[in-house]
Tab-separated table of N, CA and C in Angstrom:
chain	number	residue	atom	x	y	z
D	645	MET	N	6.616	-15.645	-1.631
D	645	MET	CA	7.280	-14.504	-2.207
D	645	MET	C	6.318	-13.682	-3.058
D	646	LEU	N	5.471	-14.356	-3.823
D	646	LEU	CA	4.512	-13.667	-4.672
D	646	LEU	C	3.543	-12.836	-3.825
D	647	LYS	N	3.086	-13.386	-2.697
D	647	LYS	CA	2.199	-12.656	-1.818
D	647	LYS	C	2.900	-11.409	-1.265
D	648	THR	N	4.156	-11.520	-0.902
D	648	THR	CA	4.911	-10.376	-0.391
D	648	THR	C	5.007	-9.292	-1.454
D	649	LEU	N	5.296	-9.682	-2.693
D	649	LEU	CA	5.398	-8.696	-3.774
D	649	LEU	C	4.045	-8.042	-4.038
D	650	LEU	N	2.985	-8.853	-4.001
D	650	LEU	CA	1.649	-8.296	-4.168
D	650	LEU	C	1.307	-7.332	-3.029
D	651	ASP	N	1.664	-7.696	-1.807
D	651	ASP	CA	1.442	-6.805	-0.664
D	651	ASP	C	2.218	-5.497	-0.817
D	652	LEU	N	3.462	-5.569	-1.279
D	652	LEU	CA	4.242	-4.354	-1.520
D	652	LEU	C	3.530	-3.455	-2.529
D	653	PHE	N	3.055	-4.072	-3.611
D	653	PHE	CA	2.370	-3.286	-4.645
D	653	PHE	C	1.087	-2.674	-4.111
D	654	ILE	N	0.299	-3.469	-3.400
D	654	ILE	CA	-0.981	-2.964	-2.864
D	654	ILE	C	-0.748	-1.900	-1.788
D	655	GLY	N	0.138	-2.197	-0.844
D	655	GLY	CA	0.361	-1.251	0.251
D	655	GLY	C	0.888	0.081	-0.223
D	656	PHE	N	1.963	0.078	-1.000
D	656	PHE	CA	2.529	1.342	-1.453
D	656	PHE	C	1.682	1.977	-2.543
D	657	GLY	N	1.017	1.159	-3.362
D	657	GLY	CA	0.114	1.706	-4.371
D	657	GLY	C	-1.084	2.401	-3.733
D	658	ARG	N	-1.656	1.785	-2.704
D	658	ARG	CA	-2.794	2.391	-1.990
D	658	ARG	C	-2.373	3.713	-1.360
D	659	ALA	N	-1.243	3.737	-0.678
D	659	ALA	CA	-0.760	4.977	-0.057
D	659	ALA	C	-0.512	6.052	-1.102
D	660	THR	N	0.036	5.651	-2.238
D	660	THR	CA	0.307	6.605	-3.306
D	660	THR	C	-0.998	7.186	-3.839
D	661	LEU	N	-1.995	6.354	-4.017
D	661	LEU	CA	-3.283	6.834	-4.532
D	661	LEU	C	-4.005	7.750	-3.564
D	662	LEU	N	-3.767	7.563	-2.256
D	662	LEU	CA	-4.435	8.385	-1.249
D	662	LEU	C	-3.644	9.639	-0.893
D	663	GLY	N	-2.392	9.684	-1.290
D	663	GLY	CA	-1.528	10.804	-0.939
D	663	GLY	C	-1.774	12.009	-1.811
D	664	TYR	N	-1.598	13.177	-1.228
D	664	TYR	CA	-1.732	14.420	-1.963
D	664	TYR	C	-0.767	15.420	-1.362
D	665	GLY	N	-0.051	16.123	-2.203
D	665	GLY	CA	0.801	17.187	-1.693
D	665	GLY	C	2.283	16.918	-1.823
D	666	GLY	N	2.664	15.889	-2.546
D	666	GLY	CA	4.075	15.631	-2.760
D	666	GLY	C	4.666	14.627	-1.792
D	667	GLY	N	5.945	14.363	-1.984
D	667	GLY	CA	6.657	13.355	-1.224
D	667	GLY	C	6.524	13.459	0.282
D	668	PRO	N	6.893	14.605	0.883
D	668	PRO	CA	6.828	14.679	2.348
D	668	PRO	C	5.423	14.449	2.915
D	669	ALA	N	4.398	14.870	2.187
D	669	ALA	CA	3.045	14.719	2.673
D	669	ALA	C	2.559	13.271	2.623
D	670	ILE	N	3.178	12.465	1.772
D	670	ILE	CA	2.759	11.077	1.631
D	670	ILE	C	3.478	10.152	2.594
D	671	VAL	N	4.562	10.639	3.177
D	671	VAL	CA	5.373	9.789	4.076
D	671	VAL	C	4.545	9.168	5.205
D	672	PRO	N	3.652	9.904	5.877
D	672	PRO	CA	2.852	9.277	6.917
D	672	PRO	C	1.991	8.109	6.415
D	673	LEU	N	1.553	8.192	5.176
D	673	LEU	CA	0.770	7.093	4.605
D	673	LEU	C	1.658	5.867	4.367
D	674	TYR	N	2.876	6.093	3.867
D	674	TYR	CA	3.818	4.982	3.705
D	674	TYR	C	4.168	4.375	5.052
D	675	GLU	N	4.360	5.225	6.039
D	675	GLU	CA	4.661	4.728	7.388
D	675	GLU	C	3.531	3.849	7.910
D	676	HIS	N	2.309	4.279	7.707
D	676	HIS	CA	1.141	3.511	8.158
D	676	HIS	C	1.131	2.124	7.501
D	677	GLU	N	1.364	2.078	6.208
D	677	GLU	CA	1.369	0.802	5.491
D	677	GLU	C	2.520	-0.093	5.968
D	678	ALA	N	3.731	0.476	6.018
D	678	ALA	CA	4.930	-0.318	6.299
D	678	ALA	C	5.060	-0.723	7.754
D	679	VAL	N	4.609	0.128	8.666
D	679	VAL	CA	4.770	-0.150	10.104
D	679	VAL	C	3.514	-0.778	10.700
D	680	ASP	N	2.372	-0.147	10.476
D	680	ASP	CA	1.138	-0.568	11.164
D	680	ASP	C	0.416	-1.715	10.476
D	681	ILE	N	0.293	-1.660	9.155
D	681	ILE	CA	-0.518	-2.654	8.471
D	681	ILE	C	0.293	-3.913	8.152
D	682	TYR	N	1.390	-3.768	7.437
D	682	TYR	CA	2.147	-4.953	7.007
D	682	TYR	C	3.303	-5.330	7.934
D	683	ARG	N	3.712	-4.431	8.782
D	683	ARG	CA	4.800	-4.670	9.739
D	683	ARG	C	6.100	-5.121	9.048
D	684	TRP	N	6.398	-4.463	7.917
D	684	TRP	CA	7.631	-4.763	7.206
D	684	TRP	C	8.829	-4.226	7.987
D	685	VAL	N	8.620	-3.092	8.674
D	685	VAL	CA	9.682	-2.459	9.457
D	685	VAL	C	9.079	-1.958	10.755
D	686	THR	N	9.934	-1.741	11.754
D	686	THR	CA	9.475	-1.122	12.988
D	686	THR	C	9.411	0.388	12.790
D	687	GLN	N	8.817	1.074	13.743
D	687	GLN	CA	8.750	2.529	13.635
D	687	GLN	C	10.163	3.124	13.672
D	688	GLU	N	11.041	2.563	14.470
D	688	GLU	CA	12.420	3.058	14.525
D	688	GLU	C	13.132	2.808	13.184
D	689	GLU	N	12.937	1.654	12.605
D	689	GLU	CA	13.540	1.378	11.293
D	689	GLU	C	12.995	2.318	10.236
D	690	PHE	N	11.687	2.615	10.310
D	690	PHE	CA	11.109	3.556	9.354
D	690	PHE	C	11.759	4.935	9.515
D	691	GLY	N	11.983	5.352	10.754
D	691	GLY	CA	12.655	6.620	10.996
D	691	GLY	C	14.044	6.634	10.403
D	692	GLN	N	14.749	5.530	10.469
D	692	GLN	CA	16.089	5.438	9.877
D	692	GLN	C	16.003	5.486	8.358
D	693	VAL	N	15.031	4.785	7.781
D	693	VAL	CA	14.838	4.825	6.330
D	693	VAL	C	14.503	6.236	5.876
D	694	LEU	N	13.644	6.922	6.635
D	694	LEU	CA	13.267	8.296	6.294
D	694	LEU	C	14.488	9.208	6.347
D	695	ALA	N	15.285	9.085	7.387
D	695	ALA	CA	16.484	9.929	7.503
D	695	ALA	C	17.444	9.666	6.354
D	696	PHE	N	17.689	8.395	6.063
D	696	PHE	CA	18.595	8.028	4.986
D	696	PHE	C	18.040	8.497	3.635
D	697	SER	N	16.747	8.343	3.431
D	697	SER	CA	16.115	8.763	2.171
D	697	SER	C	16.236	10.265	1.952
D	698	ASN	N	16.107	11.021	3.006
D	698	ASN	CA	16.207	12.477	2.883
D	698	ASN	C	17.640	12.941	2.648
D	699	ALA	N	18.609	12.108	2.970
D	699	ALA	CA	20.018	12.475	2.758
D	699	ALA	C	20.470	12.196	1.321
D	700	LEU	N	19.664	11.458	0.559
D	700	LEU	CA	20.015	11.120	-0.815
D	700	LEU	C	19.249	12.005	-1.785
D	701	PRO	N	19.800	12.243	-2.959
D	701	PRO	CA	19.073	13.051	-3.956
D	701	PRO	C	17.870	12.297	-4.527
D	702	GLY	N	16.886	13.043	-4.967
D	702	GLY	CA	15.717	12.465	-5.624
D	702	GLY	C	14.493	12.485	-4.742
D	703	PRO	N	13.371	12.079	-5.317
D	703	PRO	CA	12.099	12.090	-4.588
D	703	PRO	C	12.102	11.146	-3.386
D	704	VAL	N	11.637	11.632	-2.269
D	704	VAL	CA	11.666	10.863	-1.016
D	704	VAL	C	10.740	9.647	-1.108
D	705	ALA	N	9.626	9.759	-1.775
D	705	ALA	CA	8.656	8.673	-1.840
D	705	ALA	C	9.243	7.440	-2.505
D	706	THR	N	9.935	7.623	-3.593
D	706	THR	CA	10.496	6.467	-4.290
D	706	THR	C	11.622	5.838	-3.481
D	707	LYS	N	12.426	6.660	-2.814
D	707	LYS	CA	13.538	6.116	-2.029
D	707	LYS	C	13.030	5.309	-0.835
D	708	ILE	N	12.036	5.838	-0.135
D	708	ILE	CA	11.497	5.123	1.027
D	708	ILE	C	10.920	3.778	0.607
D	709	THR	N	10.092	3.793	-0.414
D	709	THR	CA	9.437	2.543	-0.817
D	709	THR	C	10.432	1.540	-1.368
D	710	MET	N	11.415	2.031	-2.133
D	710	MET	CA	12.404	1.091	-2.676
D	710	MET	C	13.279	0.500	-1.579
D	711	LEU	N	13.683	1.287	-0.590
D	711	LEU	CA	14.489	0.751	0.497
D	711	LEU	C	13.720	-0.302	1.288
D	712	ILE	N	12.446	-0.014	1.582
D	712	ILE	CA	11.642	-0.985	2.314
D	712	ILE	C	11.368	-2.207	1.439
D	713	GLY	N	11.056	-1.984	0.162
D	713	GLY	CA	10.852	-3.108	-0.756
D	713	GLY	C	12.078	-3.990	-0.838
D	714	TYR	N	13.258	-3.379	-0.857
D	714	TYR	CA	14.505	-4.156	-0.889
D	714	TYR	C	14.689	-4.949	0.384
D	715	LYS	N	14.392	-4.327	1.534
D	715	LYS	CA	14.522	-5.024	2.812
D	715	LYS	C	13.598	-6.241	2.878
D	716	VAL	N	12.400	-6.085	2.334
D	716	VAL	CA	11.397	-7.133	2.433
D	716	VAL	C	11.595	-8.246	1.399
D	717	ALA	N	11.977	-7.886	0.160
D	717	ALA	CA	12.023	-8.891	-0.899
D	717	ALA	C	13.184	-8.680	-1.899
D	718	GLY	N	14.247	-8.059	-1.474
D	718	GLY	CA	15.408	-7.896	-2.337
D	718	GLY	C	15.161	-6.939	-3.507
D	719	TRP	N	15.951	-7.162	-4.561
D	719	TRP	CA	15.863	-6.267	-5.722
D	719	TRP	C	14.491	-6.295	-6.372
D	720	LEU	N	13.877	-7.449	-6.410
D	720	LEU	CA	12.543	-7.543	-6.986
D	720	LEU	C	11.532	-6.757	-6.160
D	721	GLY	N	11.667	-6.807	-4.852
D	721	GLY	CA	10.807	-6.021	-3.974
D	721	GLY	C	10.989	-4.529	-4.183
D	722	ALA	N	12.242	-4.104	-4.390
D	722	ALA	CA	12.514	-2.689	-4.673
D	722	ALA	C	11.867	-2.273	-5.982
D	723	ALA	N	11.943	-3.134	-6.991
D	723	ALA	CA	11.350	-2.824	-8.292
D	723	ALA	C	9.829	-2.751	-8.210
D	724	VAL	N	9.232	-3.694	-7.497
D	724	VAL	CA	7.772	-3.691	-7.341
D	724	VAL	C	7.310	-2.445	-6.581
D	725	ALA	N	8.046	-2.078	-5.541
D	725	ALA	CA	7.697	-0.880	-4.769
D	725	ALA	C	7.781	0.366	-5.653
D	726	LEU	N	8.821	0.448	-6.482
D	726	LEU	CA	8.958	1.593	-7.390
D	726	LEU	C	7.807	1.632	-8.383
D	727	ILE	N	7.450	0.498	-8.933
D	727	ILE	CA	6.318	0.440	-9.885
D	727	ILE	C	5.024	0.854	-9.195
D	728	ALA	N	4.840	0.406	-7.946
D	728	ALA	CA	3.628	0.746	-7.202
D	728	ALA	C	3.500	2.239	-6.969
D	729	VAL	N	4.635	2.930	-6.859
D	729	VAL	CA	4.613	4.372	-6.655
D	729	VAL	C	4.504	5.130	-7.979
D	730	ALA	N	5.223	4.663	-8.994
D	730	ALA	CA	5.329	5.422	-10.240
D	730	ALA	C	4.115	5.266	-11.155
D	731	ILE	N	3.618	4.071	-11.342
D	731	ILE	CA	2.541	3.843	-12.318
D	731	ILE	C	1.245	4.573	-11.923
D	732	PRO	N	0.753	4.433	-10.695
D	732	PRO	CA	-0.468	5.169	-10.353
D	732	PRO	C	-0.303	6.688	-10.494
D	733	VAL	N	0.864	7.195	-10.083
D	733	VAL	CA	1.102	8.638	-10.188
D	733	VAL	C	1.115	9.062	-11.648
D	734	PHE	N	1.742	8.289	-12.499
D	734	PHE	CA	1.810	8.602	-13.912
D	734	PHE	C	0.402	8.673	-14.524
D	735	ILE	N	-0.398	7.673	-14.260
D	735	ILE	CA	-1.760	7.629	-14.815
D	735	ILE	C	-2.610	8.774	-14.294
D	736	ILE	N	-2.558	8.979	-12.979
D	736	ILE	CA	-3.364	10.045	-12.367
D	736	ILE	C	-2.895	11.418	-12.850
D	737	LEU	N	-1.592	11.598	-12.962
D	737	LEU	CA	-1.037	12.883	-13.365
D	737	LEU	C	-1.515	13.283	-14.754
D	738	ILE	N	-1.494	12.368	-15.671
D	738	ILE	CA	-1.940	12.657	-17.033
D	738	ILE	C	-3.436	13.020	-17.038
D	739	GLY	N	-4.253	12.207	-16.362
D	739	GLY	CA	-5.679	12.489	-16.304
D	739	GLY	C	-5.995	13.776	-15.539
D	740	PHE	N	-5.319	13.996	-14.431
D	740	PHE	CA	-5.560	15.182	-13.612
D	740	PHE	C	-5.162	16.444	-14.344
D	741	PHE	N	-4.043	16.404	-15.072
D	741	PHE	CA	-3.599	17.566	-15.816
D	741	PHE	C	-4.614	17.932	-16.890
D	742	ALA	N	-5.124	16.950	-17.600
D	742	ALA	CA	-6.137	17.225	-18.626
D	742	ALA	C	-7.392	17.836	-17.989
D	743	PHE	N	-7.814	17.294	-16.847
D	743	PHE	CA	-8.975	17.815	-16.135
D	743	PHE	C	-8.750	19.260	-15.674
D	744	LEU	N	-7.602	19.515	-15.072
D	744	LEU	CA	-7.319	20.864	-14.566
D	744	LEU	C	-7.207	21.880	-15.695
D	745	GLU	N	-6.626	21.484	-16.792
D	745	GLU	CA	-6.532	22.402	-17.933
D	745	GLU	C	-7.919	22.820	-18.428
D	746	LYS	N	-8.819	21.856	-18.408
D	746	LYS	CA	-10.172	22.145	-18.891
D	746	LYS	C	-10.964	23.007	-17.899
D	747	PHE	N	-10.763	22.785	-16.600
D	747	PHE	CA	-11.567	23.473	-15.582
D	747	PHE	C	-10.734	24.372	-14.651
D	748	LYS	N	-9.595	24.871	-15.115
D	748	LYS	CA	-8.683	25.604	-14.243
D	748	LYS	C	-9.287	26.883	-13.673
D	749	ASP	N	-10.301	27.462	-14.316
D	749	ASP	CA	-10.920	28.695	-13.819
D	749	ASP	C	-12.161	28.439	-12.966
D	750	SER	N	-12.490	27.174	-12.750
D	750	SER	CA	-13.678	26.832	-11.977
D	750	SER	C	-13.511	27.197	-10.506
D	751	PRO	N	-14.481	27.903	-9.923
D	751	PRO	CA	-14.403	28.205	-8.491
D	751	PRO	C	-14.395	26.936	-7.634
D	752	PHE	N	-15.067	25.898	-8.077
D	752	PHE	CA	-15.089	24.655	-7.326
D	752	PHE	C	-13.677	24.032	-7.244
D	753	ILE	N	-12.977	24.004	-8.368
D	753	ILE	CA	-11.604	23.466	-8.395
D	753	ILE	C	-10.692	24.309	-7.513
D	754	LYS	N	-10.818	25.624	-7.610
D	754	LYS	CA	-10.007	26.500	-6.754
D	754	LYS	C	-10.314	26.250	-5.282
D	755	GLY	N	-11.591	26.012	-4.968
D	755	GLY	CA	-11.974	25.689	-3.600
D	755	GLY	C	-11.425	24.350	-3.135
D	756	MET	N	-11.401	23.366	-4.027
D	756	MET	CA	-10.838	22.052	-3.672
D	756	MET	C	-9.368	22.199	-3.301
D	757	VAL	N	-8.624	22.946	-4.090
D	757	VAL	CA	-7.201	23.143	-3.815
D	757	VAL	C	-7.020	23.883	-2.493
D	758	ALA	N	-7.822	24.905	-2.266
D	758	ALA	CA	-7.730	25.647	-1.000
D	758	ALA	C	-8.128	24.767	0.185
D	759	GLY	N	-9.054	23.848	-0.010
D	759	GLY	CA	-9.490	22.967	1.070
D	759	GLY	C	-8.484	21.910	1.443
D	760	ILE	N	-7.664	21.466	0.495
D	760	ILE	CA	-6.710	20.404	0.796
D	760	ILE	C	-5.424	20.941	1.438
D	761	ARG	N	-5.107	22.201	1.228
D	761	ARG	CA	-3.861	22.763	1.775
D	761	ARG	C	-3.738	22.575	3.282
D	762	PRO	N	-4.769	22.868	4.102
D	762	PRO	CA	-4.619	22.646	5.541
D	762	PRO	C	-4.392	21.188	5.916
D	763	VAL	N	-4.981	20.276	5.143
D	763	VAL	CA	-4.796	18.855	5.426
D	763	VAL	C	-3.341	18.448	5.152
D	764	VAL	N	-2.775	18.935	4.059
D	764	VAL	CA	-1.391	18.646	3.730
D	764	VAL	C	-0.479	19.207	4.826
D	765	PHE	N	-0.788	20.417	5.303
D	765	PHE	CA	0.001	20.997	6.387
D	765	PHE	C	-0.036	20.106	7.627
D	766	VAL	N	-1.215	19.639	7.993
D	766	VAL	CA	-1.339	18.794	9.175
D	766	VAL	C	-0.584	17.470	8.969
D	767	MET	N	-0.650	16.898	7.784
D	767	MET	CA	0.086	15.656	7.516
D	767	MET	C	1.591	15.878	7.678
D	768	LEU	N	2.104	16.997	7.195
D	768	LEU	CA	3.526	17.311	7.344
D	768	LEU	C	3.872	17.535	8.811
D	769	ALA	N	2.993	18.226	9.537
D	769	ALA	CA	3.246	18.463	10.975
D	769	ALA	C	3.239	17.136	11.747
D	770	MET	N	2.321	16.238	11.410
D	770	MET	CA	2.289	14.930	12.075
D	770	MET	C	3.561	14.151	11.794
D	771	LEU	N	4.029	14.207	10.556
D	771	LEU	CA	5.271	13.538	10.203
D	771	LEU	C	6.430	14.112	11.012
D	772	ALA	N	6.505	15.440	11.092
D	772	ALA	CA	7.587	16.078	11.848
D	772	ALA	C	7.515	15.688	13.318
D	773	TRP	N	6.345	15.678	13.861
D	773	TRP	CA	6.166	15.316	15.283
D	773	TRP	C	6.627	13.871	15.532
D	774	ASP	N	6.187	12.957	14.674
D	774	ASP	CA	6.564	11.553	14.827
D	774	ASP	C	8.079	11.350	14.653
D	775	PHE	N	8.640	12.071	13.698
D	775	PHE	CA	10.057	11.902	13.413
D	775	PHE	C	10.939	12.549	14.477
D	776	ALA	N	10.435	13.551	15.178
D	776	ALA	CA	11.238	14.268	16.179
D	776	ALA	C	11.773	13.330	17.255
D	777	LYS	N	11.017	12.314	17.619
D	777	LYS	CA	11.480	11.421	18.688
D	777	LYS	C	12.697	10.606	18.271
D	778	TYR	N	12.954	10.483	16.965
D	778	TYR	CA	14.162	9.807	16.498
D	778	TYR	C	15.272	10.792	16.163
D	779	ALA	N	14.874	11.983	15.732
D	779	ALA	CA	15.871	12.973	15.301
D	779	ALA	C	16.611	13.606	16.457
D	780	PHE	N	15.970	13.733	17.606
D	780	PHE	CA	16.569	14.469	18.716
D	780	PHE	C	16.963	13.581	19.897
D	781	VAL	N	17.083	12.289	19.654
D	781	VAL	CA	17.512	11.385	20.715
D	781	VAL	C	19.036	11.470	20.830
D	782	PRO	N	19.537	11.884	21.982
D	782	PRO	CA	21.006	11.951	22.131
D	782	PRO	C	21.609	10.561	22.037
D	783	LYS	N	22.747	10.459	21.386
D	783	LYS	CA	23.422	9.173	21.248
D	783	LYS	C	24.317	8.869	22.441
D	784	ASN	N	24.523	9.861	23.291
D	784	ASN	CA	25.333	9.627	24.486
D	784	ASN	C	24.849	10.552	25.595
D	785	THR	N	25.345	10.362	26.770
D	785	THR	CA	24.918	11.201	27.900
D	785	THR	C	26.004	12.196	28.283
D	786	GLY	N	27.033	12.268	27.473
D	786	GLY	CA	28.134	13.186	27.772
D	786	GLY	C	27.835	14.604	27.354
D	787	PRO	N	28.889	15.374	27.178
D	787	PRO	CA	28.724	16.802	26.884
D	787	PRO	C	28.098	17.079	25.520
D	788	LEU	N	28.020	16.080	24.644
D	788	LEU	CA	27.445	16.295	23.311
D	788	LEU	C	26.005	15.829	23.185
D	789	ASN	N	25.315	15.591	24.311
D	789	ASN	CA	23.943	15.075	24.208
D	789	ASN	C	22.993	16.090	23.595
D	790	TRP	N	23.357	17.337	23.498
D	790	TRP	CA	22.544	18.391	22.885
D	790	TRP	C	22.776	18.483	21.385
D	791	LEU	N	23.748	17.746	20.852
D	791	LEU	CA	24.170	17.905	19.463
D	791	LEU	C	23.071	17.717	18.427
D	792	PRO	N	22.194	16.709	18.522
D	792	PRO	CA	21.133	16.595	17.496
D	792	PRO	C	20.278	17.872	17.388
D	793	PHE	N	19.903	18.434	18.519
D	793	PHE	CA	19.140	19.694	18.467
D	793	PHE	C	19.995	20.809	17.892
D	794	GLY	N	21.256	20.847	18.250
D	794	GLY	CA	22.160	21.878	17.727
D	794	GLY	C	22.310	21.784	16.218
D	795	ILE	N	22.439	20.568	15.703
D	795	ILE	CA	22.541	20.387	14.258
D	795	ILE	C	21.280	20.896	13.576
D	796	ALA	N	20.111	20.550	14.135
D	796	ALA	CA	18.855	20.995	13.536
D	796	ALA	C	18.738	22.524	13.571
D	797	ALA	N	19.080	23.136	14.693
D	797	ALA	CA	18.979	24.598	14.822
D	797	ALA	C	19.954	25.279	13.868
D	798	ALA	N	21.174	24.775	13.801
D	798	ALA	CA	22.160	25.376	12.898
D	798	ALA	C	21.724	25.244	11.452
D	799	TYR	N	21.208	24.072	11.085
D	799	TYR	CA	20.739	23.872	9.717
D	799	TYR	C	19.628	24.861	9.381
D	800	PHE	N	18.642	24.989	10.291
D	800	PHE	CA	17.530	25.897	10.044
D	800	PHE	C	18.027	27.330	9.851
D	801	ILE	N	18.873	27.783	10.720
D	801	ILE	CA	19.364	29.163	10.643
D	801	ILE	C	20.181	29.377	9.373
D	802	LEU	N	21.108	28.464	9.094
D	802	LEU	CA	21.975	28.637	7.934
D	802	LEU	C	21.212	28.567	6.607
D	803	VAL	N	20.267	27.660	6.520
D	803	VAL	CA	19.532	27.500	5.262
D	803	VAL	C	18.423	28.547	5.127
D	804	HIS	N	17.660	28.752	6.186
D	804	HIS	CA	16.501	29.654	6.096
D	804	HIS	C	16.885	31.121	6.109
D	805	TYR	N	17.812	31.490	6.981
D	805	TYR	CA	18.132	32.912	7.152
D	805	TYR	C	19.390	33.346	6.414
D	806	LEU	N	20.376	32.475	6.273
D	806	LEU	CA	21.640	32.858	5.648
D	806	LEU	C	21.782	32.292	4.233
D	807	ASN	N	20.741	31.630	3.739
D	807	ASN	CA	20.663	31.140	2.370
D	807	ASN	C	21.787	30.166	1.985
D	808	LEU	N	22.245	29.385	2.948
D	808	LEU	CA	23.181	28.314	2.639
D	808	LEU	C	22.429	27.270	1.806
D	809	SER	N	23.116	26.672	0.887
D	809	SER	CA	22.513	25.612	0.085
D	809	SER	C	22.068	24.470	0.996
D	810	PRO	N	20.831	23.988	0.856
D	810	PRO	CA	20.391	22.847	1.673
D	810	PRO	C	21.299	21.632	1.479
D	811	LEU	N	21.830	21.456	0.287
D	811	LEU	CA	22.730	20.339	0.039
D	811	LEU	C	23.988	20.431	0.903
D	812	LEU	N	24.552	21.627	1.033
D	812	LEU	CA	25.733	21.788	1.889
D	812	LEU	C	25.381	21.515	3.349
D	813	GLY	N	24.178	21.934	3.773
D	813	GLY	CA	23.738	21.654	5.129
D	813	GLY	C	23.600	20.169	5.394
D	814	VAL	N	23.068	19.431	4.425
D	814	VAL	CA	22.931	17.976	4.578
D	814	VAL	C	24.296	17.318	4.648
D	815	VAL	N	25.206	17.721	3.767
D	815	VAL	CA	26.549	17.138	3.767
D	815	VAL	C	27.252	17.437	5.087
D	816	ALA	N	27.166	18.684	5.540
D	816	ALA	CA	27.796	19.042	6.828
D	816	ALA	C	27.189	18.231	7.970
D	817	SER	N	25.882	18.038	7.962
D	817	SER	CA	25.226	17.258	9.016
D	817	SER	C	25.676	15.808	9.001
D	818	LEU	N	25.830	15.248	7.808
D	818	LEU	CA	26.324	13.872	7.701
D	818	LEU	C	27.739	13.757	8.268
D	819	ILE	N	28.590	14.717	7.959
D	819	ILE	CA	29.973	14.674	8.430
D	819	ILE	C	30.030	14.853	9.948
D	820	ILE	N	29.303	15.854	10.462
D	820	ILE	CA	29.280	16.100	11.924
D	820	ILE	C	28.731	14.882	12.647
D	821	GLY	N	27.626	14.328	12.148
D	821	GLY	CA	27.057	13.144	12.769
D	821	GLY	C	27.994	11.949	12.743
D	822	GLY	N	28.658	11.760	11.588
D	822	GLY	CA	29.590	10.657	11.446
D	822	GLY	C	30.760	10.738	12.426
D	823	ILE	N	31.194	11.953	12.685
D	823	ILE	CA	32.345	12.145	13.596
D	823	ILE	C	31.904	12.145	15.061
D	824	LEU	N	30.836	12.862	15.380
D	824	LEU	CA	30.495	13.115	16.777
D	824	LEU	C	29.337	12.276	17.362
D	825	LEU	N	28.540	11.655	16.520
D	825	LEU	CA	27.367	10.917	17.011
D	825	LEU	C	27.491	9.417	16.756
D	826	ARG	N	28.629	8.873	16.876
D	826	ARG	CA	28.832	7.436	16.622
D	826	ARG	C	28.200	6.584	17.668
């Protein structure tokens, strides 16, 4: 059990330290640790955890790691996973903020930020590509097999173009899925 808890701390801590760009950008790193390196969950299970985590309020990184930590080692695993995500970020954030305040006008720092943006974009695109195979799988072969794509298209249009609250879109998607995608 101690080795499992240590692995949770190392795996999620390492991914957290290597991640840049916020919760969604770090998800592929968590997936790599949980699926490829430690095999705590399958890729399909990770997709389910990701979907469930995005349906709940709060930062996606903490929810993903806590759910996997709980699956692997119960409440203690969830706590260790949360600590692995929160403590490194807290320490780095304080140090990084002090550094940026001191050198915020430096052309080198501005260049660093501009250089990392395309990488964060690619990480998000890779996550979307990997997740698409779970998001758009029809649950049946009947007349509603197009529904996952329809839900995604409706959500995009309503939220992006008609300014519907993303929260209402998520709630509506949960209800529609619960009724029609059983």
